[in-house]
Coordinates of C-alpha atoms in Angstrom, one line a residue:
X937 CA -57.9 -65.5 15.0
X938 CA -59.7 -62.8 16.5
X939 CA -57.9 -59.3 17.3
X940 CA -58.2 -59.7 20.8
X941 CA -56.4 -63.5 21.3
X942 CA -53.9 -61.6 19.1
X943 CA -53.6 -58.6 21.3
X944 CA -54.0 -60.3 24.5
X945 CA -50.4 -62.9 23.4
X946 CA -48.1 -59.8 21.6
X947 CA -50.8 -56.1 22.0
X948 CA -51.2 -55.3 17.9
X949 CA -54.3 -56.2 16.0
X950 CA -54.3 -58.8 12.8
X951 CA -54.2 -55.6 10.7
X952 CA -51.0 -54.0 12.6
X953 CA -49.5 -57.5 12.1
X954 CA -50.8 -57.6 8.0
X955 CA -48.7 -54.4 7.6
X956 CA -45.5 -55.8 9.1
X957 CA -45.6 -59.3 7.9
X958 CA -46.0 -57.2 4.1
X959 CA -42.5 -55.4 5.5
X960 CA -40.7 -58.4 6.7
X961 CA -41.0 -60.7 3.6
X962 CA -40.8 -57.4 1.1
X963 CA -38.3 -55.3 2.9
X964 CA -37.8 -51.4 2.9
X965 CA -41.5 -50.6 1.3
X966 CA -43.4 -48.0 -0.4
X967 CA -46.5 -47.4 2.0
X968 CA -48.9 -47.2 -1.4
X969 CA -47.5 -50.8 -1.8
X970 CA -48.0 -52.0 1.4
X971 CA -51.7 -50.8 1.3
X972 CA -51.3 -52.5 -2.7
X973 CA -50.1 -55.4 -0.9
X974 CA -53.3 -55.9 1.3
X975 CA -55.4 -55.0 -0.9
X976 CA -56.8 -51.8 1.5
X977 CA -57.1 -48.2 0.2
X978 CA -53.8 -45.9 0.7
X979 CA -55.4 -44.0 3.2
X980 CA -56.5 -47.0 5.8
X981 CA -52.9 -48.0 6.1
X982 CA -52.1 -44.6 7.5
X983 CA -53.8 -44.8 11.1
X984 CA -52.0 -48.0 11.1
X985 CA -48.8 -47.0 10.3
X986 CA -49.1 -43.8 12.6
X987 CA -49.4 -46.6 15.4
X988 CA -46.6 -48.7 14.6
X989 CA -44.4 -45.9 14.8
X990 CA -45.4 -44.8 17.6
X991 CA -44.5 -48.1 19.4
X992 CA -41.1 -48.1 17.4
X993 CA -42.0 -51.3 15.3
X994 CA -41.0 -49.5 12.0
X995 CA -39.6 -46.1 10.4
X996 CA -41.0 -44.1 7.8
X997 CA -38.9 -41.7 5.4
X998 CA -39.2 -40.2 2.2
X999 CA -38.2 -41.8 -0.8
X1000 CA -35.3 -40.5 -2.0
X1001 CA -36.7 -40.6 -5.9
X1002 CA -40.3 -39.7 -5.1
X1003 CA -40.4 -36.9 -2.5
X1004 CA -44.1 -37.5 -2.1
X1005 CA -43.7 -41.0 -1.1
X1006 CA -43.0 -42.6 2.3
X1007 CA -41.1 -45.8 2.6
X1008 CA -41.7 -48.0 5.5
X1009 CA -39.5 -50.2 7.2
X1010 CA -39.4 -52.6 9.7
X1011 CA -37.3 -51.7 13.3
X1012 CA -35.2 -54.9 15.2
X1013 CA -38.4 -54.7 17.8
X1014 CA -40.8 -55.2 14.5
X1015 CA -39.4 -57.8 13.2
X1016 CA -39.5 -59.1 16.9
X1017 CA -43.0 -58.6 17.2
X1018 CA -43.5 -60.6 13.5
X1019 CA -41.9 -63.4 15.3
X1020 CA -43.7 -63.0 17.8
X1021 CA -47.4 -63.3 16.1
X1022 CA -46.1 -66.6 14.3
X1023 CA -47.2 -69.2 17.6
X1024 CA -50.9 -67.8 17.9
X1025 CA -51.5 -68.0 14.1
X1026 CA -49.8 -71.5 13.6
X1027 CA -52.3 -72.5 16.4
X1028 CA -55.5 -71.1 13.8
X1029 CA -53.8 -73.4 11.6
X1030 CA -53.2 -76.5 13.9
X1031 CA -57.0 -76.1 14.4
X1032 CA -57.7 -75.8 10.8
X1033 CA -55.8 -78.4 9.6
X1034 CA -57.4 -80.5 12.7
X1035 CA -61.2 -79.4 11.9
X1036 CA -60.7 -80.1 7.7
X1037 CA -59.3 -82.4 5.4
X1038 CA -56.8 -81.1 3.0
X1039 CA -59.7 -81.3 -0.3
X1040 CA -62.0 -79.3 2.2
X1041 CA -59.3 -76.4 3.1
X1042 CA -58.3 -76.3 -0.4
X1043 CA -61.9 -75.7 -1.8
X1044 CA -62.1 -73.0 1.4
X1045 CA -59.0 -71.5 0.4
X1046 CA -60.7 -70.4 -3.2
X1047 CA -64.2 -69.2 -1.6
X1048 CA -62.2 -67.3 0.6
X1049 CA -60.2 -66.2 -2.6
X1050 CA -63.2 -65.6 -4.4
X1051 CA -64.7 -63.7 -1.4
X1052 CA -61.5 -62.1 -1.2
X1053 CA -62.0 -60.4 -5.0
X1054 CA -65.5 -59.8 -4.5
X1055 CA -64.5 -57.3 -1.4
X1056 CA -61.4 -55.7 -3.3
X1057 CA -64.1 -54.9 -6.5
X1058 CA -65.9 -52.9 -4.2
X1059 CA -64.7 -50.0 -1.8
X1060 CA -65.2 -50.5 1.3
X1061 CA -63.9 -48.7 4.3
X1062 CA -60.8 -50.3 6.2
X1063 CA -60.8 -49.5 10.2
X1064 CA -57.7 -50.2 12.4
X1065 CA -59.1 -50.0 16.1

């Protein structure tokens, strides 16, 4: 799915969406996890995360063991907005599942994977526009 489709049906990019689907099926989060999580450096989640609070689709506080940590957490409107991004997505997948067979979206599922590993091996600079 392309950023804008996904803008255009609920405004926040794939990557705004990674960081709160990591926050909705984890709960209260570390933001070093979250990046952990999606496999992105510490500091590209940050421009992110500045974002989604502004629009009040999480909170960020210190952790109460680790002063130098922030946790993350998802707001009522944030967890609306994960709801909200599941209909365009299901549609990539009704077209996916339309377009391949299941052996054919299996063996895409590991070059992705592979591909995947290949990008996390090397660093590579994350941009949220």
């Amino acid at each position: 799915m392309s950023d804008s489709a996904l803008a255009a049906t609920i405004g926040l990019t794939t990557a705004q969406v990674s960081v709160l689907s990591v926050l909705a099926n984890a709960g209260p989060s570390a933001q070093a996890k979250v990046a952990a999580e999606l496999k992105i450096r510490a500091a590209a989640v940050t421009p992110m995360v500045t974002r989604l609070l502004a629009r009040g689709l999480i909170t960020r506080t210190r952790d109460q063991q680790d002063s130098r940590m922030w946790i993350l957490e998802l707001t009522p409107w944030g967890s609306e907005m994960v709801s909200r991004s599941r209909a365009p997505f299901a549609k990539v997948n009704e077209v996916i599942d339309a377009a391949l067979d299941p052996d054919e979206i299996e063996k895409l599922a590991g070059m992705l994977a592979r591909l995947s590993n290949a990008f996390g091996e090397h660093e590579i600079n994350q941009v949220d526009e």
